[in-house]
Coordinates of N, CA and C in Angstrom, one line a residue:
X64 N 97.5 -218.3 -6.0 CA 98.2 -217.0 -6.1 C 97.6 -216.0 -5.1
X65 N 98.7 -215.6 -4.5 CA 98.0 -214.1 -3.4 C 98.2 -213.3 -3.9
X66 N 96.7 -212.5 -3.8 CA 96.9 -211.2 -3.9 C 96.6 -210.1 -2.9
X67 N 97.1 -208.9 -3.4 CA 96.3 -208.0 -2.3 C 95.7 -206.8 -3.0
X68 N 94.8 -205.6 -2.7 CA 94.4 -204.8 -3.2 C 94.1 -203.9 -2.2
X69 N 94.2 -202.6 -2.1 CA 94.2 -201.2 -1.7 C 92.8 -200.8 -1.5
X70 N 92.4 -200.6 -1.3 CA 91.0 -199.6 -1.4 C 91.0 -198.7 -0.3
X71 N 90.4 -197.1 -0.8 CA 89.9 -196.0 0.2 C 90.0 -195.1 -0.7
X72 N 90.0 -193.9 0.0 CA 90.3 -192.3 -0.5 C 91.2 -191.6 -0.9
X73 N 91.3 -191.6 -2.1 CA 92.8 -190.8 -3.0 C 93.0 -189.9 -2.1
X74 N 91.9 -188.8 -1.9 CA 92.0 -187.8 -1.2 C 91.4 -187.2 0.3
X75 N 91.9 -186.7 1.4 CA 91.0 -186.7 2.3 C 92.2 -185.5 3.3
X76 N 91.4 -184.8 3.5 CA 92.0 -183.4 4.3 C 92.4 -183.4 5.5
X77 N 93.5 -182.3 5.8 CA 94.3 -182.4 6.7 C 93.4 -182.0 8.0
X78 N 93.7 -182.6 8.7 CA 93.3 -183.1 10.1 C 92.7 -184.1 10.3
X79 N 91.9 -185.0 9.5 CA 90.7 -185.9 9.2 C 91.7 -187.1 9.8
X80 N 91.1 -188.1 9.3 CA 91.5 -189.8 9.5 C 91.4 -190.3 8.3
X81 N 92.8 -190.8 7.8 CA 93.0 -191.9 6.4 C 92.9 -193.3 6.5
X82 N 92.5 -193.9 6.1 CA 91.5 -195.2 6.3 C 91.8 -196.0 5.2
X83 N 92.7 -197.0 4.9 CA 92.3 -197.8 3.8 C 92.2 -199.2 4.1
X84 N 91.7 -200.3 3.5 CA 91.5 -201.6 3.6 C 92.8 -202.2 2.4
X85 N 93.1 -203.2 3.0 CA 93.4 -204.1 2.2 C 92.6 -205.7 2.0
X86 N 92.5 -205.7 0.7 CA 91.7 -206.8 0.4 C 92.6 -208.3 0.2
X87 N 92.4 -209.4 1.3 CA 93.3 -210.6 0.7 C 92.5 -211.4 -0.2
X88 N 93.2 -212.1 -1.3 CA 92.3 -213.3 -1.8 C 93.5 -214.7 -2.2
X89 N 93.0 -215.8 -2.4 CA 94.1 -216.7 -2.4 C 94.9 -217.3 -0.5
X90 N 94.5 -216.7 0.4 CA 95.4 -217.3 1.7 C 94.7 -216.5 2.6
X91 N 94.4 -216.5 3.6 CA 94.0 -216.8 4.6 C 94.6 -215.2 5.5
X92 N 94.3 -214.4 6.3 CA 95.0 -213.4 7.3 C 95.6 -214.0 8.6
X93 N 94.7 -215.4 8.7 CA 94.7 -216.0 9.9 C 95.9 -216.8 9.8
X94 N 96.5 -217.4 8.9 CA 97.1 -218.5 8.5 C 98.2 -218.3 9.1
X95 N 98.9 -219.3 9.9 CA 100.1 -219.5 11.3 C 101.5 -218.5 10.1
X96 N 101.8 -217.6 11.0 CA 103.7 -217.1 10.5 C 103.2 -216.1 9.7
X97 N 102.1 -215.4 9.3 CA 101.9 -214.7 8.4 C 101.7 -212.9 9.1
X98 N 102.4 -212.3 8.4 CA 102.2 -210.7 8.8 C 101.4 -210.0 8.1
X99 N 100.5 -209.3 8.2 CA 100.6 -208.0 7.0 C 100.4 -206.9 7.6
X100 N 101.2 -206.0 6.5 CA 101.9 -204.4 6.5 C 100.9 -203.6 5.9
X101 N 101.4 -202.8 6.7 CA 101.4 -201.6 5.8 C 102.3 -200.3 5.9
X102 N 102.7 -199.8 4.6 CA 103.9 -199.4 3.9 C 104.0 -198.3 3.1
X103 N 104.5 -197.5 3.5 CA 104.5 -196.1 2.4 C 105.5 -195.5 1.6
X104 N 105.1 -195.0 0.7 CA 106.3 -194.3 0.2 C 106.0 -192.4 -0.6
X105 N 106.1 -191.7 0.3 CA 106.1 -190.4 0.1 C 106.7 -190.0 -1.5
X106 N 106.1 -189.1 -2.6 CA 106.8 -188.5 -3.9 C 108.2 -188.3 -3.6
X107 N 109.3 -188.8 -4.2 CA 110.4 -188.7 -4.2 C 111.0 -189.2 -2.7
X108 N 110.4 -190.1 -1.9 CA 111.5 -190.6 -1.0 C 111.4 -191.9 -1.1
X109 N 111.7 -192.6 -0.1 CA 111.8 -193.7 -0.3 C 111.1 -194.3 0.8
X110 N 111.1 -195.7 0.8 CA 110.2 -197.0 1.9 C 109.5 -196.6 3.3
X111 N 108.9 -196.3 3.7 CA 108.4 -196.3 5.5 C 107.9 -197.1 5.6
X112 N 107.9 -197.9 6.7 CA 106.7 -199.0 7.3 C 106.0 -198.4 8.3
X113 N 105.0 -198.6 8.4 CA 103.8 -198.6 8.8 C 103.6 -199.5 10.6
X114 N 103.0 -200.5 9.5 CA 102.9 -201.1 11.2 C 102.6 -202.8 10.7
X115 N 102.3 -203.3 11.0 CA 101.2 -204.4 10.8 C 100.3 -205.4 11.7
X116 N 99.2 -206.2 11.3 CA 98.9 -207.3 12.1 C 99.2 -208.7 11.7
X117 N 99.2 -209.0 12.6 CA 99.7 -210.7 12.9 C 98.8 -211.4 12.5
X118 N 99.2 -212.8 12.4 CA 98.1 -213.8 11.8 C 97.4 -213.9 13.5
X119 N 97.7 -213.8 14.3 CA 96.6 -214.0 15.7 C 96.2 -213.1 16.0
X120 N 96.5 -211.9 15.1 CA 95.4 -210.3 15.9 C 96.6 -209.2 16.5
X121 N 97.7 -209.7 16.8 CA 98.2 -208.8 17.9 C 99.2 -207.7 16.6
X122 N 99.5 -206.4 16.7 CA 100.2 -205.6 16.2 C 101.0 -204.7 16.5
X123 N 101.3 -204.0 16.0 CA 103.2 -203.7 16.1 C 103.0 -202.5 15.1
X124 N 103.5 -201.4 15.8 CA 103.5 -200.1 14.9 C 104.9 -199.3 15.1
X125 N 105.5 -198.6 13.6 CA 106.5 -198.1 13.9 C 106.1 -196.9 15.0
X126 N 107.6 -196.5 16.0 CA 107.5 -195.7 17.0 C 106.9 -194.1 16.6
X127 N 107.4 -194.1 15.5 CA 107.6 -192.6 14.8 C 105.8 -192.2 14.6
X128 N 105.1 -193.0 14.1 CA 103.9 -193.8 14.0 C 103.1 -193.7 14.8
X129 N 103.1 -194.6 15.8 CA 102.4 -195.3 16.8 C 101.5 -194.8 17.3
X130 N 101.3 -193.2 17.5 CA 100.4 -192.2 18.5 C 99.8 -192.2 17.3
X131 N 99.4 -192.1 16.1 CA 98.3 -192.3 15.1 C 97.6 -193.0 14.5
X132 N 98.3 -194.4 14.8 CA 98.4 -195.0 13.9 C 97.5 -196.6 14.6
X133 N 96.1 -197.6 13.3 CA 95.6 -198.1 14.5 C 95.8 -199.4 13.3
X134 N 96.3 -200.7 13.2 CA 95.9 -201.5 12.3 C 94.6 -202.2 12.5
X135 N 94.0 -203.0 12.4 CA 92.4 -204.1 12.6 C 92.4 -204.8 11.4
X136 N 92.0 -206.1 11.3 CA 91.7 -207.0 10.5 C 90.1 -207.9 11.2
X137 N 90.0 -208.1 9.5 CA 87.8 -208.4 9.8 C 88.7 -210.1 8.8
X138 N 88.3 -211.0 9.9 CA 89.0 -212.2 9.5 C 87.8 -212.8 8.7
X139 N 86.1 -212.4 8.9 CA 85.0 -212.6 8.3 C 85.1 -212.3 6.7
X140 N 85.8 -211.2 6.1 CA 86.4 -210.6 4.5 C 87.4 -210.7 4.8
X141 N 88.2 -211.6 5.3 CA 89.7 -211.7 4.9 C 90.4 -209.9 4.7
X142 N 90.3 -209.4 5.4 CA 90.3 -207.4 5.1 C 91.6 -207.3 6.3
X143 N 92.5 -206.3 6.1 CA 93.0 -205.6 7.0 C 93.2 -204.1 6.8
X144 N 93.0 -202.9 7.8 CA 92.4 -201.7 7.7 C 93.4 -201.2 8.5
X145 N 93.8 -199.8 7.6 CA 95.2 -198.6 8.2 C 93.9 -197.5 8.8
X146 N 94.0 -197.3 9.8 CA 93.6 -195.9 10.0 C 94.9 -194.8 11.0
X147 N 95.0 -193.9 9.8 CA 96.0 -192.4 10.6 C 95.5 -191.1 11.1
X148 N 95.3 -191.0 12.1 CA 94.5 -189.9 12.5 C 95.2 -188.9 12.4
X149 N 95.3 -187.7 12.3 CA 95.3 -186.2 12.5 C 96.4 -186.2 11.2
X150 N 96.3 -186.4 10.0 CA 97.0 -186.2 8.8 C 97.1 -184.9 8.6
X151 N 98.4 -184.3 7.7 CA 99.0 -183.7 7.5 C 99.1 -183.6 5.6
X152 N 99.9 -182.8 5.2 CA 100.2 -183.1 3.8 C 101.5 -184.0 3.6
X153 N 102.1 -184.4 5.1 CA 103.7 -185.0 4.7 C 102.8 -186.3 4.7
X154 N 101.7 -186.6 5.3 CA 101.5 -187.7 5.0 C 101.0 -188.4 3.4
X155 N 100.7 -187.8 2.9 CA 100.7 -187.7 1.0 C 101.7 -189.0 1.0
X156 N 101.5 -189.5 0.3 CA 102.2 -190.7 -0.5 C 101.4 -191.9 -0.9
X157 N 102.1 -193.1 -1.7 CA 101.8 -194.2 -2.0 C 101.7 -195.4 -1.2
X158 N 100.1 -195.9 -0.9 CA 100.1 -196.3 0.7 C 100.3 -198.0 0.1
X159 N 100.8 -198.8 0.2 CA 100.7 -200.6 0.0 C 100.6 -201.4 1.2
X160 N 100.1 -202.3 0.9 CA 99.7 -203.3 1.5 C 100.4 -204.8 1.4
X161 N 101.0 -204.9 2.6 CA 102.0 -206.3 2.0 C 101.6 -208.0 3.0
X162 N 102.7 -208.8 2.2 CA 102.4 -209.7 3.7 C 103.7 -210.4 3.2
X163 N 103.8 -210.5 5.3 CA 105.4 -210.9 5.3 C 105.5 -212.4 6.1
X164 N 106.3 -213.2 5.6 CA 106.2 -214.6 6.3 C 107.1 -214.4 7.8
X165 N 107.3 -214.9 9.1 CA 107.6 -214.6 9.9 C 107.9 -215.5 11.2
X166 N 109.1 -216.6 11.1 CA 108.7 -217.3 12.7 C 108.9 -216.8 13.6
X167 N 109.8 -215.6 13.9 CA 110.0 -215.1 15.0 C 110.9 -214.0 14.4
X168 N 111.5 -213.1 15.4 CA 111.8 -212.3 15.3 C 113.4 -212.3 14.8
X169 N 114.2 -213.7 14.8 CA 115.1 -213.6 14.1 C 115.0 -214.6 13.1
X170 N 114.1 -215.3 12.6 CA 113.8 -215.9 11.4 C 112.8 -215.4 10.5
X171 N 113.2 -214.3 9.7 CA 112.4 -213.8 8.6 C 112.3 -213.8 7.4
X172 N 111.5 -214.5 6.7 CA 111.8 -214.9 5.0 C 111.5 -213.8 4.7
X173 N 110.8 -212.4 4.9 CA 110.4 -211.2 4.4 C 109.1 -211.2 3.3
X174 N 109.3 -209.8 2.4 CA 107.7 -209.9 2.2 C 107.9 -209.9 0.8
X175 N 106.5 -211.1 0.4 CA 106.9 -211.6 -0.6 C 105.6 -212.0 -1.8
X176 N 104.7 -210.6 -1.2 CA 103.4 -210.2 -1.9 C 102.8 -208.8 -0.9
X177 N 102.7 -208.1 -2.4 CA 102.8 -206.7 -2.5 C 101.4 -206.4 -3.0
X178 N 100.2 -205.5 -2.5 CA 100.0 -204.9 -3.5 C 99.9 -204.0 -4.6
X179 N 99.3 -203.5 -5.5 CA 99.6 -202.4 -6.3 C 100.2 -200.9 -6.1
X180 N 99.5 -200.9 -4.3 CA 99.7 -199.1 -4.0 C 98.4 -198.5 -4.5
X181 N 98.2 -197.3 -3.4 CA 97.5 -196.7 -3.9 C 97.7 -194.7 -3.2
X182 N 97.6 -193.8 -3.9 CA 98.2 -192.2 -3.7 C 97.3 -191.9 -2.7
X183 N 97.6 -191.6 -1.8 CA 96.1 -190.8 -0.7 C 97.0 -189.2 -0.7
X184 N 96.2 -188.7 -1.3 CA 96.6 -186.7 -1.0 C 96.2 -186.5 0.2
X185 N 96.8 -185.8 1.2 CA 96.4 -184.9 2.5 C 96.5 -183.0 2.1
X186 N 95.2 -182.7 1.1 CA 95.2 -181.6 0.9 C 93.8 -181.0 1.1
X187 N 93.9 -179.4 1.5 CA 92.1 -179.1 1.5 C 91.9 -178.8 0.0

């Protein structure tokens, strides 16, 4: 069974850098066709993606994103790590960690382990 799990800073002030890890256990980060995300959801809206890394390292960030935004994975703890620099308060929300199956770009089973979420505040 895969799991994943959140860890960092509920809270961390605007202009700083938000940082969280996700922890895998049960499968591998490295393991061929595998993605993992990361995924937000702001109080009262709905889904944003993030970005993710690839089971071989290489990553993909939304556009809107992309100037802040850095994924990394430590294949030594099976770990993959969000950092967003220059935060705001819109960036407030429920940050998750996912992994998505993947052979290419038009063969996608989608994502099919989630973790819990976790609230990061962008307030002083």
């Amino acid at each position: 069974q895969v799991q994943l799990q959140e860890s960092g800073p509920g809270l961390v002030k605007p202009s700083q850098t938000l940082s969280l890890t996700c922890t895998v256990s049960g499968g591998s980060i490295t393991t061929n066709y595998y993605y993992w995300n990361w995924i937000r959801q702001p109080p009262g809206k709905g889904l944003e993606w993030i970005g993710y890394i690839s089971y071989s390292g290489s990553t993909y960030y939304s556009p809107s994103l992309k100037s802040r935004t850095s994924i990394s994975g430590d294949t030594s703890k099976n770990q993959f790590t969000l950092e967003l620099t220059s935060v705001t308060p819109e960036d407030t929300a429920v940050y998750y960690c996912t992994r998505e199956k993947k052979f290419s770009d038009y063969d996608d089973v989608g994502m099919d382990y989630w973790g819990k979420g976790t609230l990061v505040t962008v307030s002083s």
